[in-house]
GROMACS .gro file of C-alpha atoms in nm:
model
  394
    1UNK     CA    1  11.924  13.101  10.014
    2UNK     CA    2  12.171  13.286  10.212
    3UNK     CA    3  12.105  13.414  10.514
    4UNK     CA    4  11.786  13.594  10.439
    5UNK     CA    5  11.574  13.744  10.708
    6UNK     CA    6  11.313  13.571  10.883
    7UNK     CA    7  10.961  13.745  11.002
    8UNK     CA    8  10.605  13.680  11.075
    9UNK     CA    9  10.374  13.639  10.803
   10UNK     CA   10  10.044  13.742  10.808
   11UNK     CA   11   9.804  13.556  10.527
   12UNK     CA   12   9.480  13.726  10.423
   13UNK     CA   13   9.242  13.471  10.305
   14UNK     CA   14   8.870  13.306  10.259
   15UNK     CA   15   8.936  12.973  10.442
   16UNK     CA   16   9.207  12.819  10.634
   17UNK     CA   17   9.109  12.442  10.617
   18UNK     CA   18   9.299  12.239  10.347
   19UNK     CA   19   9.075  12.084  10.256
   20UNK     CA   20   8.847  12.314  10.163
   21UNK     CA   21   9.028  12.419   9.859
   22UNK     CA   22   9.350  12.464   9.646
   23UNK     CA   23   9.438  12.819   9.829
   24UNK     CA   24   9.411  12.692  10.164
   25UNK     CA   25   9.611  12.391  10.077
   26UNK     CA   26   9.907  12.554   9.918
   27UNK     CA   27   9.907  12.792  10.223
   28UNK     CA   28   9.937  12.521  10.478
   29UNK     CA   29  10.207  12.376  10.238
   30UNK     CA   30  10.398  12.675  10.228
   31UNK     CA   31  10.383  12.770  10.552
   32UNK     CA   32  10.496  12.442  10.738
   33UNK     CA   33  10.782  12.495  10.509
   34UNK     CA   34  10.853  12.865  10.598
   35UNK     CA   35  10.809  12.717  10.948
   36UNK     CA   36  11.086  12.520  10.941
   37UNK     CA   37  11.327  12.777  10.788
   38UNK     CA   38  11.258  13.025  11.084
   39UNK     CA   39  10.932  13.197  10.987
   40UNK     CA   40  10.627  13.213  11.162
   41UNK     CA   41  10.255  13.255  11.004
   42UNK     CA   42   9.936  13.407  11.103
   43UNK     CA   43   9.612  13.452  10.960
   44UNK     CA   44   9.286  13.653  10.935
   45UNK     CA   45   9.020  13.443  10.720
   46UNK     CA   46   8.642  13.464  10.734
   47UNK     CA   47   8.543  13.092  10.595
   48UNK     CA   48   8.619  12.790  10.716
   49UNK     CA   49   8.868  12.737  11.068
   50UNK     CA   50   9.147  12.527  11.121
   51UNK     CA   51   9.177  12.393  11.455
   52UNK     CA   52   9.516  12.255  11.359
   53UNK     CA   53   9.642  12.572  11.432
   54UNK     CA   54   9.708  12.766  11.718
   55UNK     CA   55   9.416  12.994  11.861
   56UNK     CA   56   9.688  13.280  11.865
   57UNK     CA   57   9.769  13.242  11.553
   58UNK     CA   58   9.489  13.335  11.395
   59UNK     CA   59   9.208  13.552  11.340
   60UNK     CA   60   8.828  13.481  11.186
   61UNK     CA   61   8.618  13.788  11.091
   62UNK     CA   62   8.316  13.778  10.870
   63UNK     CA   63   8.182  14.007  10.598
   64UNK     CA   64   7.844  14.083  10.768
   65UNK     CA   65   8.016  14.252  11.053
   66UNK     CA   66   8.015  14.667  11.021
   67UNK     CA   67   8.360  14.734  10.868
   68UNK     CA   68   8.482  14.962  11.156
   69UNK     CA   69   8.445  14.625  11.406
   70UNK     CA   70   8.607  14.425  11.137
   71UNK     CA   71   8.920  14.707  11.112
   72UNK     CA   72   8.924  14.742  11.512
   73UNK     CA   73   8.943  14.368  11.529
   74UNK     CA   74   9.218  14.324  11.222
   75UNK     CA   75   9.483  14.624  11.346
   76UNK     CA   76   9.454  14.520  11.714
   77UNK     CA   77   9.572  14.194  11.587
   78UNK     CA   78   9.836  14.293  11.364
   79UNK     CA   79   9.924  14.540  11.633
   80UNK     CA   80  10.048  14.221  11.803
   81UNK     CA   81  10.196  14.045  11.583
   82UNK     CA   82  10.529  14.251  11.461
   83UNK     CA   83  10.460  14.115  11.143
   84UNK     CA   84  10.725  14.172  10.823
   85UNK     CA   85  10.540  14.050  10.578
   86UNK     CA   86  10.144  14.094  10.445
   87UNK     CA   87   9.998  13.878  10.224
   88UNK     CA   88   9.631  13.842  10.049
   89UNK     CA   89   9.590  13.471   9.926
   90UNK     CA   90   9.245  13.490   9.857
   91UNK     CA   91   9.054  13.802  10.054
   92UNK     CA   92   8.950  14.043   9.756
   93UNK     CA   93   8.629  14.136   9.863
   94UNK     CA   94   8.597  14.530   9.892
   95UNK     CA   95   8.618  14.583  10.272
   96UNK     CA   96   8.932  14.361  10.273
   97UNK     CA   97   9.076  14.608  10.005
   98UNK     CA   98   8.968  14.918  10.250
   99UNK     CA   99   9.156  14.691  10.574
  100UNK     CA  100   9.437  14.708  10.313
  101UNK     CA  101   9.493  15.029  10.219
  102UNK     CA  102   9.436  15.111  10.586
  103UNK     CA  103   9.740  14.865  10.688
  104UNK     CA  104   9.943  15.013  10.408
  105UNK     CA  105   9.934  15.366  10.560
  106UNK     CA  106   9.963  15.277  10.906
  107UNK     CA  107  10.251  15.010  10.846
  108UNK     CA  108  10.430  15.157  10.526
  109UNK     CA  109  10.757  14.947  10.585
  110UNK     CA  110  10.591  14.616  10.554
  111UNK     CA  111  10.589  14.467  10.220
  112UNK     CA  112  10.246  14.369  10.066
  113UNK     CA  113  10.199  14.134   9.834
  114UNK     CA  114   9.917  13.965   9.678
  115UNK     CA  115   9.871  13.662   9.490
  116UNK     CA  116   9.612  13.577   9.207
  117UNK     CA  117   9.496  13.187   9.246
  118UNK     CA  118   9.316  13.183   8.867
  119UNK     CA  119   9.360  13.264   8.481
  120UNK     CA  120   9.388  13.668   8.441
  121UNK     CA  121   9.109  13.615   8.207
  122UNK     CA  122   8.900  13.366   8.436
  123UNK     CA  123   8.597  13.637   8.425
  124UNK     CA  124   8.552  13.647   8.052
  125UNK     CA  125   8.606  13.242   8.005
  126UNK     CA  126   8.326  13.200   8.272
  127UNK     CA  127   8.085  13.453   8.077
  128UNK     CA  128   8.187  13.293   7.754
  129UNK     CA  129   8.115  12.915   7.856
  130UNK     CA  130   7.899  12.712   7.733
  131UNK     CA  131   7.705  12.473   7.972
  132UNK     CA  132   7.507  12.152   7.983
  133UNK     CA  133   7.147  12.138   7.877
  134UNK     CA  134   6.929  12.188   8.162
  135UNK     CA  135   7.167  12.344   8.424
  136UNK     CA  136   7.023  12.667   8.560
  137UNK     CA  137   6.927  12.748   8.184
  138UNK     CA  138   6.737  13.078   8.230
  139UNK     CA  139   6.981  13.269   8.522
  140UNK     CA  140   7.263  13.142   8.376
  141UNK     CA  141   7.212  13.292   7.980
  142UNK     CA  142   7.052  13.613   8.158
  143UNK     CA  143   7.354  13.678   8.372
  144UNK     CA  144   7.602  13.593   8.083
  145UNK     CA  145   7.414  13.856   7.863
  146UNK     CA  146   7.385  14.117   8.102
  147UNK     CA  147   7.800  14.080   8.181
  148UNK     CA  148   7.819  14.170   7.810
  149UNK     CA  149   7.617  14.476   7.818
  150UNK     CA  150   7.726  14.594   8.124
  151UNK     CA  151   8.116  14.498   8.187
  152UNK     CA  152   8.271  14.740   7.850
  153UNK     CA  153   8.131  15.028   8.109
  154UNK     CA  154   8.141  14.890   8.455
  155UNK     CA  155   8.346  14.575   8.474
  156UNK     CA  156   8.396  14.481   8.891
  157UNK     CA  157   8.661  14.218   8.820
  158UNK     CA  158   8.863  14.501   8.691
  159UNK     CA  159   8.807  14.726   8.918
  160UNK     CA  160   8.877  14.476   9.173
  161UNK     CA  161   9.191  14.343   9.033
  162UNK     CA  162   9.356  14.697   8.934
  163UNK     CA  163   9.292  14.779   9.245
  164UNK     CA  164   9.458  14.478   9.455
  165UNK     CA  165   9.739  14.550   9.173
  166UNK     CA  166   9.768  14.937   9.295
  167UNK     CA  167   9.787  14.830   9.670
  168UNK     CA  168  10.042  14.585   9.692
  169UNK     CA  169  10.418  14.594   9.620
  170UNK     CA  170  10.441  14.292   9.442
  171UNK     CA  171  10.111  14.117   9.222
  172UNK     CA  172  10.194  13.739   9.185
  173UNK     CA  173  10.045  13.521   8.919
  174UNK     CA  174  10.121  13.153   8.924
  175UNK     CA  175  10.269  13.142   8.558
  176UNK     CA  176  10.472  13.337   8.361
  177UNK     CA  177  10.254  13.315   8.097
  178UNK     CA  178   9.955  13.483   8.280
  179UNK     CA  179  10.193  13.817   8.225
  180UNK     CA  180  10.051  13.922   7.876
  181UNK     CA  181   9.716  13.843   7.967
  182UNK     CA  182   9.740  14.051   8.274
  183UNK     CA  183   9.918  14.341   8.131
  184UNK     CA  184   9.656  14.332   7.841
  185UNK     CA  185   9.354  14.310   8.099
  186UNK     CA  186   9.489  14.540   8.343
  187UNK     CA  187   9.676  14.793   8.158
  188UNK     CA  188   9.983  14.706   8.343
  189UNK     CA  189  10.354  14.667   8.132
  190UNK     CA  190  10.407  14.286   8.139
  191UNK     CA  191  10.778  14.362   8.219
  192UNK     CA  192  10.714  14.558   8.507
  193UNK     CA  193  10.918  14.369   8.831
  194UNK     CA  194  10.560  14.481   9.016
  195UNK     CA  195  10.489  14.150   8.807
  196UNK     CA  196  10.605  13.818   8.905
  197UNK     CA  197  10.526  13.442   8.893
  198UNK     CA  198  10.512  13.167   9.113
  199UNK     CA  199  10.407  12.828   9.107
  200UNK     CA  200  10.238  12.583   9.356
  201UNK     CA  201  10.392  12.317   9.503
  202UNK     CA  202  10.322  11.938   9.541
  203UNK     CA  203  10.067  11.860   9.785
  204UNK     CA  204  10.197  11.510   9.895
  205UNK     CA  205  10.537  11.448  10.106
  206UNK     CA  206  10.832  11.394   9.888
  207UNK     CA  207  10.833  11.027  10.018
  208UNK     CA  208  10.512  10.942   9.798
  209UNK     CA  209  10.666  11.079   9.495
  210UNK     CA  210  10.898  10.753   9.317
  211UNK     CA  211  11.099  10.727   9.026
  212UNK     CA  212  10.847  10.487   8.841
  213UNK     CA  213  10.502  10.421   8.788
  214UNK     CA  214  10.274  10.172   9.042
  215UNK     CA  215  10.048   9.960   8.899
  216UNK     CA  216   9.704  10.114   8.812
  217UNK     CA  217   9.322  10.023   8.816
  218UNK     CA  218   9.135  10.100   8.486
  219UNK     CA  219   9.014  10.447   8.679
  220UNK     CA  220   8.975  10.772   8.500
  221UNK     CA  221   8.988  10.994   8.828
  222UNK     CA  222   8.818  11.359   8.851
  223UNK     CA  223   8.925  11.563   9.169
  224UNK     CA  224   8.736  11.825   9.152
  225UNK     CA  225   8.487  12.119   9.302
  226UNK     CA  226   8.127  12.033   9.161
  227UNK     CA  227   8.072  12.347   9.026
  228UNK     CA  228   8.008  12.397   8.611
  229UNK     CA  229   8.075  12.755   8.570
  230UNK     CA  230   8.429  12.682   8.628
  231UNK     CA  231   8.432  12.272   8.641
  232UNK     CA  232   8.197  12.208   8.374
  233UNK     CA  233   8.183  11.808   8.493
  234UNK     CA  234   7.866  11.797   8.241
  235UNK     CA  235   8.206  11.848   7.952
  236UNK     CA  236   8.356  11.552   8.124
  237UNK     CA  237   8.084  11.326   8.161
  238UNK     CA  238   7.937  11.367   7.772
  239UNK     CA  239   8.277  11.242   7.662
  240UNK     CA  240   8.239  10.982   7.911
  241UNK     CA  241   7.939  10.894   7.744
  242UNK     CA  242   8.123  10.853   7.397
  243UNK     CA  243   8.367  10.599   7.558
  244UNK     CA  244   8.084  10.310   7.680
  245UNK     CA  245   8.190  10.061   7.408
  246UNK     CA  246   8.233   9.682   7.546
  247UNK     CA  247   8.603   9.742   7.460
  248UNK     CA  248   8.595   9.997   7.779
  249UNK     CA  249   8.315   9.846   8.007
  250UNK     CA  250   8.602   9.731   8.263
  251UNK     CA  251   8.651  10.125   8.320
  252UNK     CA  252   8.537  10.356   8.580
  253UNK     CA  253   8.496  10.702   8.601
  254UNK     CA  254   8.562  10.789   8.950
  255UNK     CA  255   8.472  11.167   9.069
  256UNK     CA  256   8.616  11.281   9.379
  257UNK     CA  257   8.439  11.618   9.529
  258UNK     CA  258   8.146  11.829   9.618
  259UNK     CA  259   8.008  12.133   9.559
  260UNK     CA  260   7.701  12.322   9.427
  261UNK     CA  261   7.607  12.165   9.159
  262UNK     CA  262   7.643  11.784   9.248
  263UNK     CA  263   7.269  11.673   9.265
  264UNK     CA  264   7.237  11.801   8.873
  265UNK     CA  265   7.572  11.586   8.771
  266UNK     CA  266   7.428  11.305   8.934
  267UNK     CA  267   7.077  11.390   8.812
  268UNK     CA  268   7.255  11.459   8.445
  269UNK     CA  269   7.435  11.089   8.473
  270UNK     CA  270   7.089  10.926   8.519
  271UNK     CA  271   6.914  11.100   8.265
  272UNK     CA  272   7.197  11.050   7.953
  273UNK     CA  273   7.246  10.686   8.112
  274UNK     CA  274   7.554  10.710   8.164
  275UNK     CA  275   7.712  10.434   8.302
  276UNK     CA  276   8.045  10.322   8.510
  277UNK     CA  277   8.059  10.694   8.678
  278UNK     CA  278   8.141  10.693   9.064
  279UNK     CA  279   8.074  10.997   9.280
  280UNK     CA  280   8.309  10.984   9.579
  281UNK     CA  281   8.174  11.253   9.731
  282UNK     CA  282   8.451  11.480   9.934
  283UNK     CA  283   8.766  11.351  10.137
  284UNK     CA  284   8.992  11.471  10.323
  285UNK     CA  285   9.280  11.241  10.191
  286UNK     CA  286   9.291  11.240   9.802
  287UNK     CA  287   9.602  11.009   9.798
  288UNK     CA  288   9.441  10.688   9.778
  289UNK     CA  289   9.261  10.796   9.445
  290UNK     CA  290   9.540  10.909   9.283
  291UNK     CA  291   9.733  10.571   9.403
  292UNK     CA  292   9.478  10.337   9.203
  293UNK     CA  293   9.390  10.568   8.849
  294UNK     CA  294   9.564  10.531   8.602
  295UNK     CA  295   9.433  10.893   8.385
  296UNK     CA  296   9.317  11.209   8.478
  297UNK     CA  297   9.096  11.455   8.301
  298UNK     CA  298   9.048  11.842   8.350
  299UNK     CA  299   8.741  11.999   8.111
  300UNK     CA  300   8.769  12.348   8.316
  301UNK     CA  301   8.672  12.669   8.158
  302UNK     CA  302   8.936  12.811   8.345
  303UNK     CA  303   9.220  12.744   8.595
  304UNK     CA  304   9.521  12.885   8.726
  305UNK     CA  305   9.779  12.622   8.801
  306UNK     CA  306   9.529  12.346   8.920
  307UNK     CA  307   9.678  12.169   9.241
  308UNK     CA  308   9.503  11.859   9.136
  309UNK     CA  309   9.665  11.862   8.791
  310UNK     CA  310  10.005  11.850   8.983
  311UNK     CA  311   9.847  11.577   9.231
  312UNK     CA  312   9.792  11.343   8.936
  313UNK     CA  313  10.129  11.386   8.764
  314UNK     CA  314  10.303  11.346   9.117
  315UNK     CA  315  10.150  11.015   9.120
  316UNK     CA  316  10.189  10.899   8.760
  317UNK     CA  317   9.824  10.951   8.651
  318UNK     CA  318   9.836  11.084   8.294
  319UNK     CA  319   9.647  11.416   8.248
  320UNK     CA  320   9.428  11.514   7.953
  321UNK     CA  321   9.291  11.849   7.967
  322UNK     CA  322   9.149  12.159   7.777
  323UNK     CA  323   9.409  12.432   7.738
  324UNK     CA  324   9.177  12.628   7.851
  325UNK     CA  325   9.436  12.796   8.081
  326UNK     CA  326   9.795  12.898   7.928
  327UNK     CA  327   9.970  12.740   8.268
  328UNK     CA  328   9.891  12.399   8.120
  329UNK     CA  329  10.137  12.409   7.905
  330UNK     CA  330  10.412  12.484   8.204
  331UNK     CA  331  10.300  12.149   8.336
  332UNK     CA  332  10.176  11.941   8.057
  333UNK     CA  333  10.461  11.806   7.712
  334UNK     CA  334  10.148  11.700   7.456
  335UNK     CA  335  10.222  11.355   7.333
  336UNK     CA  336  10.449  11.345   7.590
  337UNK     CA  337  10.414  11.334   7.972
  338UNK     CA  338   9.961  11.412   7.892
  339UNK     CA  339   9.720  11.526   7.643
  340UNK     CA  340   9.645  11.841   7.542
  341UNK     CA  341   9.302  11.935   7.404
  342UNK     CA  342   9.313  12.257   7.211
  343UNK     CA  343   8.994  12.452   7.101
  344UNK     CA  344   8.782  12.242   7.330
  345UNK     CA  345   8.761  11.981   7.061
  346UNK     CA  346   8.557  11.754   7.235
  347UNK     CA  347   8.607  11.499   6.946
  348UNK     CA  348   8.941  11.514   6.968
  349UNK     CA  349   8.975  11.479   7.432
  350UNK     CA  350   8.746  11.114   7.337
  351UNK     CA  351   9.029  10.975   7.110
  352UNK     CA  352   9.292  11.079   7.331
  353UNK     CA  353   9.156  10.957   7.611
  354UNK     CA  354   9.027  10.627   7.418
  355UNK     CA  355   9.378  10.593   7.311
  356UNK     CA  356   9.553  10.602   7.685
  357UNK     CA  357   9.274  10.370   7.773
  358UNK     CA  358   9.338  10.107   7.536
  359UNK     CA  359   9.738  10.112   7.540
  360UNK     CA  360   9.860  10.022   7.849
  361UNK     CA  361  10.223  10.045   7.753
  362UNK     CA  362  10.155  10.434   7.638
  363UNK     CA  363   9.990  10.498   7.976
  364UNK     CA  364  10.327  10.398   8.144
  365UNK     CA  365  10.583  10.544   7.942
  366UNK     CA  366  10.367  10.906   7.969
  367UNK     CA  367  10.344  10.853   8.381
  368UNK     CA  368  10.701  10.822   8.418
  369UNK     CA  369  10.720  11.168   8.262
  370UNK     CA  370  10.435  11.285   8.422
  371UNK     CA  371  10.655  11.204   8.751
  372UNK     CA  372  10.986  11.314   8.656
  373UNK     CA  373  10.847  11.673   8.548
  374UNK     CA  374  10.632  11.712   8.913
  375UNK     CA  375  10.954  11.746   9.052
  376UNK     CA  376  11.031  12.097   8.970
  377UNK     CA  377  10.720  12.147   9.153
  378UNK     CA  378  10.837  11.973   9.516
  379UNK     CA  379  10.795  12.228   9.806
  380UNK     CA  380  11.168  12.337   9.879
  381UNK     CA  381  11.203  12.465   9.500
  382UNK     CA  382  10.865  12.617   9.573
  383UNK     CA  383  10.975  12.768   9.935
  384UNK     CA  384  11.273  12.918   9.795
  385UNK     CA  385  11.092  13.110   9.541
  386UNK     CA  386  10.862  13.283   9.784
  387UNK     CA  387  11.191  13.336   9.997
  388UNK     CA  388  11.356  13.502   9.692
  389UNK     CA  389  11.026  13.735   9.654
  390UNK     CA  390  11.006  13.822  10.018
  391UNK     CA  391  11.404  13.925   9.991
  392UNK     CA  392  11.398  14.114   9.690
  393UNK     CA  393  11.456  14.512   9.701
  394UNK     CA  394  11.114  14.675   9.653
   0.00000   0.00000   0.00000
């Protein structure tokens, strides 16, 4: 880059703490980066704190508080801050959209973008999912008819994302190949420069990433929220199920995360007996699991580009996943550096993954690729990108 300007940034976003989530995470990334180039970043978030950062430097609000406390609070903040650049990570909830429209007339000069963290589509795959016997049967198939009725008249993701789209200057996906999605969706022209893509980075420091594969434990690895409308771990685990043959009894299944629904995967496990399946629970350091598998395995309805997906190929753990999100494919070479599952063929994800199981020699040859192609995902490349979007004429 070449002399651009520097400025404060101020994020918009749920939560703050890395480890609370793939937003947060790429945030922190980013902004130690933009740190070291000369920016400085702020934020107002109304989830989880980060006491890593400085008290000045940030803001929490909540969403119970009456919107006028939550505006006073928000512009006597930003008034100051002499910020040059707005951003909304992850803060689409309908008062934050009034707070931005508010900041829009009162600071017209400052560039506003706003970045979508998911699949354009991740709405209807979530309504159209199918989900394990037993979990949350009645709510779940009531809600999932009701969207259908409902959303051809009165469809709030919609609504919500047009709206984010109308606000900001620039609307960034994380793939170009979200743009015909989102122009189909939205009514927006896919070739519109209002458009734009950008990746996430790595996670990791560029001294864990090496030119060659370590030596791996027979570990199938899962980092992942424990959530099945998006997750759908019951997907994983019934193809687990498929592989308990005494040619694969040395192998583990090894899930690393929490969430919402982890007492009915653990619940699920023991009632399918399903053996040789681990549940980590959360951590704060990932690393170490990445270090000792030797595959990893996505079966989410939806993503956008999964930070954990680049976490595995940054440390030579072959990915097989479900193209259920067309970012895959900017990540993942089939046959090549991972699997990819089309049509979630279930049949189709247990030879695969029987296959990288079994041939030890295959499971190398694909992490060295997996590694090689993380690279055009290390932080710099990343950094200069958002540089190049905060410097481009609006």
């Amino acid at each position: 880059m070449t002399n651009p300007k520097k400025g404060n940034i101020l994020f918009f976003q749920n939560s703050i703490l890395p480890a609370d989530g793939g937003v947060p995470r790429v945030t922190d990334i980013i902004s130690k980066e933009l740190g070291s180039r000369g920016y400085t970043s702020s934020f107002v978030f109304y989830d989880k704190d980060n006491s890593a950062y400085p008290a000045n430097s940030k803001l929490q609000v909540t969403l119970q508080q009456p919107y006028h406390e939550l505006e006073e609070q928000v512009l006597a903040f930003v008034a100051k801050g002499n910020f040059s650049f707005f951003i909304c990570q992850n803060a689409y909830a309908g008062v934050f959209r009034k707070l931005y429209k508010k900041l829009r007339l009162l600071y017209p000069a400052v560039p506003f973008y706003c970045f979508l963290h998911a699949s354009p589509d991740y709405w209807q795959l979530t309504y159209r999912a199918r989900v394990a016997p037993g979990y949350k049967f009645f709510s779940s198939s009531i809600k999932r008819i009701l969207k259908k009725i409902i959303y051809p008249f009165y469809n709030p993701y919609i609504r919500e994302t047009s709206a984010l789209y109308a606000i900001c200057d620039k609307f960034v996906l994380l793939s170009d190949s979200f743009k015909p999605s989102f122009s189909r969706l939205y009514g927006t022209d896919k070739l519109n420069s209002k458009l734009v893509a950008i990746p996430n980075p790595l996670t990791f420091e560029p001294g864990v990433l090496t030119d060659r594969p370590q030596q791996k434990d027979k570990i199938v690895l899962m980092v992942s929220r424990l959530s099945e409308g998006q997750k759908r771990i019951s997907a994983a685990l019934k193809i687990w199920q498929q592989l308990q043959t005494p040619q694969f009894s040395d192998w583990q299944l090894s899930i690393v995360g929490s969430g919402p629904d982890e007492t009915f995967y653990k619940d699920f496990t023991i009632q399918q007996g399903i053996k040789n399946v681990v549940f980590q629970g959360q951590h704060g350091n990932v690393l170490p699991f990445y270090k000792q598998a030797a595959v990893f395995i996505m079966t989410s309805v939806w993503e956008g580009l999964p930070m954990s997906l680049l976490e595995a190929q940054q440390n030579g753990v072959v990915p097989v996943a479900f193209d259920n999100f067309s970012a895959l494919y900017d990540v993942v070479t089939d046959g090549e550096n991972g699997f990819i599952i089309r049509d979630n063929n279930s049949s189709q994800f247990v030879h695969k993954l029987g296959m990288l199981m079994q041939d030890e020699e295959l499971r190398k040859r694909m992490a060295a690729k997996a590694i090689e192609t993380s690279q055009r995902y290390k932080v710099k490349k990343i950094a200069d990108e958002w540089e190049k979007l905060f410097h481009e004429e609006l």
